[in-house]
CSV table of C-alpha atoms in Angstrom, one decimal:
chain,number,residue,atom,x,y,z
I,298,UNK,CA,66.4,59.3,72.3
I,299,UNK,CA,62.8,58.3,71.5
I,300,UNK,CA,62.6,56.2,68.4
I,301,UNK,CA,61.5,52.3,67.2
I,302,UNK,CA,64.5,49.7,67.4
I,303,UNK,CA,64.2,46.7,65.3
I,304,UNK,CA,66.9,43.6,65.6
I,305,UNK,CA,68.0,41.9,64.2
I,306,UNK,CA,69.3,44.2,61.2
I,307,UNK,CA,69.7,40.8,59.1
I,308,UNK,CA,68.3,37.0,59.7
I,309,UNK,CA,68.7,34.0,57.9
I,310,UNK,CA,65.9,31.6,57.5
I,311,UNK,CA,67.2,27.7,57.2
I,312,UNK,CA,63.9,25.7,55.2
I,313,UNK,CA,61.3,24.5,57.9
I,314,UNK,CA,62.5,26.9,60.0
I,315,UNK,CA,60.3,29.9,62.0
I,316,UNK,CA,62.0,32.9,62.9
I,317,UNK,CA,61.2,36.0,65.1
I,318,UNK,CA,61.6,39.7,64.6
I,319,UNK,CA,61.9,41.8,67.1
I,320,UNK,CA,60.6,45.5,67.2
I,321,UNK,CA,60.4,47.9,70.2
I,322,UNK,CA,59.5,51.1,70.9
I,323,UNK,CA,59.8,53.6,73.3
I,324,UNK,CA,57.8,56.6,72.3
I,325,UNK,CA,54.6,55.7,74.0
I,326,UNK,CA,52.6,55.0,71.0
I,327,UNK,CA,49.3,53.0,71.3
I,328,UNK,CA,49.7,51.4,67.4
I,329,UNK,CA,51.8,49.1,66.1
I,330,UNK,CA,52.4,48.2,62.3
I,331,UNK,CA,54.3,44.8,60.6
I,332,UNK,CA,55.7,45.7,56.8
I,333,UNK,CA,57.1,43.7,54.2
I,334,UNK,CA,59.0,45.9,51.3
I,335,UNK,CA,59.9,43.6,47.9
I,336,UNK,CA,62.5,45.5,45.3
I,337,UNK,CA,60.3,47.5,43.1
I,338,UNK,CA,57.2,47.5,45.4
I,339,UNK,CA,55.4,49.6,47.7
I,340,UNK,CA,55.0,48.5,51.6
I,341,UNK,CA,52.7,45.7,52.0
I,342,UNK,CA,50.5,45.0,55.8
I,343,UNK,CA,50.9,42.1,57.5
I,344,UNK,CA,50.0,42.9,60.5
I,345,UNK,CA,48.6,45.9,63.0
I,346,UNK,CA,47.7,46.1,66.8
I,347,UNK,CA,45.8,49.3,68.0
I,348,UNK,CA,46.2,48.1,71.6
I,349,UNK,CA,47.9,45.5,73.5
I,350,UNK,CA,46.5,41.9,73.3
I,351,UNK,CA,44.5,42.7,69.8
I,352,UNK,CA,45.8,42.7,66.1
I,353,UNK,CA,44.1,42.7,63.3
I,354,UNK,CA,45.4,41.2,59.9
I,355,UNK,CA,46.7,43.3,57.0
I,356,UNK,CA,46.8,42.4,53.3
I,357,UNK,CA,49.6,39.7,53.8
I,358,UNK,CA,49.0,37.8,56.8
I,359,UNK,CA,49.7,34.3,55.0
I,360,UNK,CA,52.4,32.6,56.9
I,361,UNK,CA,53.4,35.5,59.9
I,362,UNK,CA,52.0,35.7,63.3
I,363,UNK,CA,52.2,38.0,65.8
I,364,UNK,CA,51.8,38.8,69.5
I,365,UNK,CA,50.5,42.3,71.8
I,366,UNK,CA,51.8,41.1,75.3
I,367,UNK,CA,53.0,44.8,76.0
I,368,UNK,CA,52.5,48.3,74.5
I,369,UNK,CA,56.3,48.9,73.6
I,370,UNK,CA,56.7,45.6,71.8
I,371,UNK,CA,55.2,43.7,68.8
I,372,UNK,CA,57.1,40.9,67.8
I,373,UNK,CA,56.6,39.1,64.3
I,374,UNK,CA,57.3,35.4,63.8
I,375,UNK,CA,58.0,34.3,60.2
I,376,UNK,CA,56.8,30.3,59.9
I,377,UNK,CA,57.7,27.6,58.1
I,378,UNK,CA,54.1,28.3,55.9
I,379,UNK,CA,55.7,31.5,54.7
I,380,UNK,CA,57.1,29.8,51.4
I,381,UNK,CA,58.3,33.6,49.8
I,382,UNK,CA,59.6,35.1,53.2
I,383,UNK,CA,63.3,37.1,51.6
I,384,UNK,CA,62.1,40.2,51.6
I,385,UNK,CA,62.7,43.6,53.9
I,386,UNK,CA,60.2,43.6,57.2
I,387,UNK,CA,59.7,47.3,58.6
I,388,UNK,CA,57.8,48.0,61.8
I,389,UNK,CA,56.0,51.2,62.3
I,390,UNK,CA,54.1,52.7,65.0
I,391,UNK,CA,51.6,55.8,65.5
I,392,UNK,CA,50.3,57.9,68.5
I,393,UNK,CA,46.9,57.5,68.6
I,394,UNK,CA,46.4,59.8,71.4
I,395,UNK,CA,45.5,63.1,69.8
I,396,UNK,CA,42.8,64.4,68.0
I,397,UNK,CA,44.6,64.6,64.5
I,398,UNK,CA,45.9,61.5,62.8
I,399,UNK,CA,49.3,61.6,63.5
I,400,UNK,CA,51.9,59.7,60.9
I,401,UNK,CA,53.3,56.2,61.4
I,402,UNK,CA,57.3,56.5,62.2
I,403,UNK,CA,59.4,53.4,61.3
I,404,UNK,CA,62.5,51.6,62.2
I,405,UNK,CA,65.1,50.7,60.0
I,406,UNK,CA,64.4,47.5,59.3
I,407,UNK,CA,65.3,43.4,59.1
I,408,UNK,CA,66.5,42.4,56.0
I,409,UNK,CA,65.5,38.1,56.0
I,410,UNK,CA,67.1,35.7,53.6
I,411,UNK,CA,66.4,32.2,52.6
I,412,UNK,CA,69.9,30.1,53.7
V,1189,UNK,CA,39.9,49.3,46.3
V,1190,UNK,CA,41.8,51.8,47.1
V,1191,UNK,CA,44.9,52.7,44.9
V,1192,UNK,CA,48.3,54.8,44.9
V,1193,UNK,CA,50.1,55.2,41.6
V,1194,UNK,CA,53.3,57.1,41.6
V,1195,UNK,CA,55.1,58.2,38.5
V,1196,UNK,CA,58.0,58.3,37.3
V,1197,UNK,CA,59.4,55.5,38.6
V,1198,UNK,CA,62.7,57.1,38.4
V,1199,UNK,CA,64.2,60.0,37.9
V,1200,UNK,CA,67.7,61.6,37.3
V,1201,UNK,CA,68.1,65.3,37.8
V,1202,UNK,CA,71.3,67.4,38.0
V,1203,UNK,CA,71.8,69.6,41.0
V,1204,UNK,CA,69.8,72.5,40.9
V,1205,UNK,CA,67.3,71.4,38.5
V,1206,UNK,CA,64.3,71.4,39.7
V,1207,UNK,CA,61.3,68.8,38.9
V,1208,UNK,CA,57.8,67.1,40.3
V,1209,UNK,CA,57.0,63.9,41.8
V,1210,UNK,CA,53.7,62.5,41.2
V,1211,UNK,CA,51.2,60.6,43.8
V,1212,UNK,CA,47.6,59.9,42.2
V,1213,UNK,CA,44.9,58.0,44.5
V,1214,UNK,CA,41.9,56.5,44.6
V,1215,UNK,CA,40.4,56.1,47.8
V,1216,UNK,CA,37.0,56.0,49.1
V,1217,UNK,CA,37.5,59.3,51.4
V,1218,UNK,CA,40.5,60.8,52.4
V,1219,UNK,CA,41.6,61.4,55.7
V,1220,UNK,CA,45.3,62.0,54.9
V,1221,UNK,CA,48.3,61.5,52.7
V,1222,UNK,CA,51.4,61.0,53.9
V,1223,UNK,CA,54.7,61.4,52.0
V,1224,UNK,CA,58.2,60.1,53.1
V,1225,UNK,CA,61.6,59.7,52.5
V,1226,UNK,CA,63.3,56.3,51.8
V,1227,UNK,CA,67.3,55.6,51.9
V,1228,UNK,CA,69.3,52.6,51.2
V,1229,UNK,CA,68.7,49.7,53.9
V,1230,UNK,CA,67.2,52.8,55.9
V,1231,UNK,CA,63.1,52.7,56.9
V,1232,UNK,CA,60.8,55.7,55.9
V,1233,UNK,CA,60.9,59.3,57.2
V,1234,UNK,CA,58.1,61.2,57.8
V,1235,UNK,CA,57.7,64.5,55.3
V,1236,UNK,CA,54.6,65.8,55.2
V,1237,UNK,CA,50.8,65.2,55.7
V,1238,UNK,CA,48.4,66.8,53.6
V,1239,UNK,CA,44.6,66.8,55.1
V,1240,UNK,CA,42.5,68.3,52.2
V,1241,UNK,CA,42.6,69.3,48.9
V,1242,UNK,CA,44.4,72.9,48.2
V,1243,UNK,CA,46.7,72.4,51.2
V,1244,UNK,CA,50.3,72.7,50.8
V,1245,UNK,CA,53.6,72.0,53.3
V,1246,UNK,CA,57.0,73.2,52.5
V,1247,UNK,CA,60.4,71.9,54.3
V,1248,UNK,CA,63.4,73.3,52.9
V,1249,UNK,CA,63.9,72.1,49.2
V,1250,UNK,CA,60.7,70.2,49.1
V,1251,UNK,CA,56.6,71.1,48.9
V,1252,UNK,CA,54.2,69.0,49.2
V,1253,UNK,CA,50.6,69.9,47.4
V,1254,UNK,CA,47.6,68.2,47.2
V,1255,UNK,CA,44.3,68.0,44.9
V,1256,UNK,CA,41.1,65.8,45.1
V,1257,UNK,CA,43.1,63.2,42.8
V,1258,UNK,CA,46.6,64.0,43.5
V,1259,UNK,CA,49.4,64.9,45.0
V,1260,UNK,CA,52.9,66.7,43.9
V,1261,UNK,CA,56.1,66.6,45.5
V,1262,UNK,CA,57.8,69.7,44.5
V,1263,UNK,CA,61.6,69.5,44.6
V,1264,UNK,CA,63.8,73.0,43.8
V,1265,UNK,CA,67.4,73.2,43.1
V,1266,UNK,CA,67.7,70.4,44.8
V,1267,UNK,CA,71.4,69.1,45.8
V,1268,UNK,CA,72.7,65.3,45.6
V,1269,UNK,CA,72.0,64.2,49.5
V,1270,UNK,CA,68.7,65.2,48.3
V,1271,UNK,CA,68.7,61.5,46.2
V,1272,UNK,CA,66.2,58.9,47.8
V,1273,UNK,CA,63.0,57.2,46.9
V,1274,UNK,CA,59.9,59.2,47.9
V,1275,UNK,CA,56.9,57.2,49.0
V,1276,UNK,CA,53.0,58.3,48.9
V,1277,UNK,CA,51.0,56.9,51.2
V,1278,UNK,CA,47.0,57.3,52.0
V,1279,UNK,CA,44.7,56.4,55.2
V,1280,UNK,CA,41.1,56.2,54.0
V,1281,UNK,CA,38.5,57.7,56.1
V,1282,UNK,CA,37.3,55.2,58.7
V,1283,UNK,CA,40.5,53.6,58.5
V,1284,UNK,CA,43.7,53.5,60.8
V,1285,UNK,CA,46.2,51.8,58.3
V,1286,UNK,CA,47.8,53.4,55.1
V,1287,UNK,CA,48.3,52.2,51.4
V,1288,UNK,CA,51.4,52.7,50.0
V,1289,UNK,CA,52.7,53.8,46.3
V,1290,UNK,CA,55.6,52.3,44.6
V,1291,UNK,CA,58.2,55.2,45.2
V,1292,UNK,CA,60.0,57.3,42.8
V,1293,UNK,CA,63.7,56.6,42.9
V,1294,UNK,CA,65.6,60.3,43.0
V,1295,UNK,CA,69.0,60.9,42.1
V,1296,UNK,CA,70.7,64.0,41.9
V,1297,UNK,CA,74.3,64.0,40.3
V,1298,UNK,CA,76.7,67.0,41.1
């Protein structure tokens, strides 16, 4: 089945540390969205890519990088400078193909803790 | 800046009691809003999109309206797998990325 597969499902983050989420998809779609999701808030962008090897910054990009080396993946690499990074990361991605904007679908998740 | 306020921030109904969820915006041109559906340690599911004011989708227990300022999320006699948070999302004109409400916490009790 078509869908967006994000490992691992939970990482933990030793002080210093960077760490890498992964998040592919297989539905073809050109854009690619980064997510973080704190209890009792809405979904915040860190990240999007429209087309490989570009990506723009979202609202959040403090402390994450990412990379566009292929259309199915966009990985995101939590670094050391990301002093707050326990939170839930969700990736999302669109079809930009068609005339009508169509709706970001997600993946289930990484949940990252602080060891 | 643009803005989504969802209210309440929780809500409680019994089966078959029927209620609204509330998505307000403030946005600089619409091009769509997007409503999904959250579970536990689960990402969002696509609902509905709503393109212009006065347009409405329906999927089973749910409907989905919309107005220049606001949207509803219309839930009838709904049943306990129906309990979830609902998220409101909107893509300003021009733009390609959404903003995101809070989310109203649902929870239907038998």
């Amino acid at each position: 089945d078509g869908g967006i597969t994000q490992s691992p499902k939970y990482l933990f983050r030793k002080e210093g540390q960077n760490v890498t989420l992964s998040c592919e998809q297989n539905l073809n779609h050109d854009a690619m969205y980064w997510y973080r999701q704190d209890p009792g808030q809405g979904l915040r962008l860190i990240y999007y890519s429209q087309i490989v090897n570009d990506f723009q910054k979202g609202d959040i990009a403090e402390g994450y990088s990412v990379s566009r080396e292929k259309k199915e993946s966009f990985p995101l690499t939590v670094t050391s400078a990301q002093k707050n990074p326990t939170a839930f990361y969700l990736c999302a991605s669109r079809n930009k193909q068609t005339g009508v904007d169509q709706p970001q679908h997600f993946g289930d998740g990484t949940r990252l803790s602080i060891l | 800046e643009d803005q989504v306020t969802q209210s309440p921030e929780a809500l409680r109904l019994q089966e078959g009691e029927s209620s609204s969820l509330n998505c307000s915006y403030t946005v600089s041109g619409l091009r769509g809003l997007f409503w999904y559906r959250q579970d536990p340690g689960k990402g969002p599911e696509f609902l509905f999109t709503l393109y212009s004011a006065g347009e409405e989708k329906e999927k089973e227990r749910l409907k989905a309206t919309l107005t220049k300022k606001e949207s509803f999320l219309h839930i009838t006699a709904p049943k306990p797998e129906d309990s979830a948070t609902y998220l409101c999302a909107v893509q300003p004109a021009g733009y390609s990325t959404l903003t995101f409400g809070k989310g109203t916490m649902l929870l239907v009790s038998p």
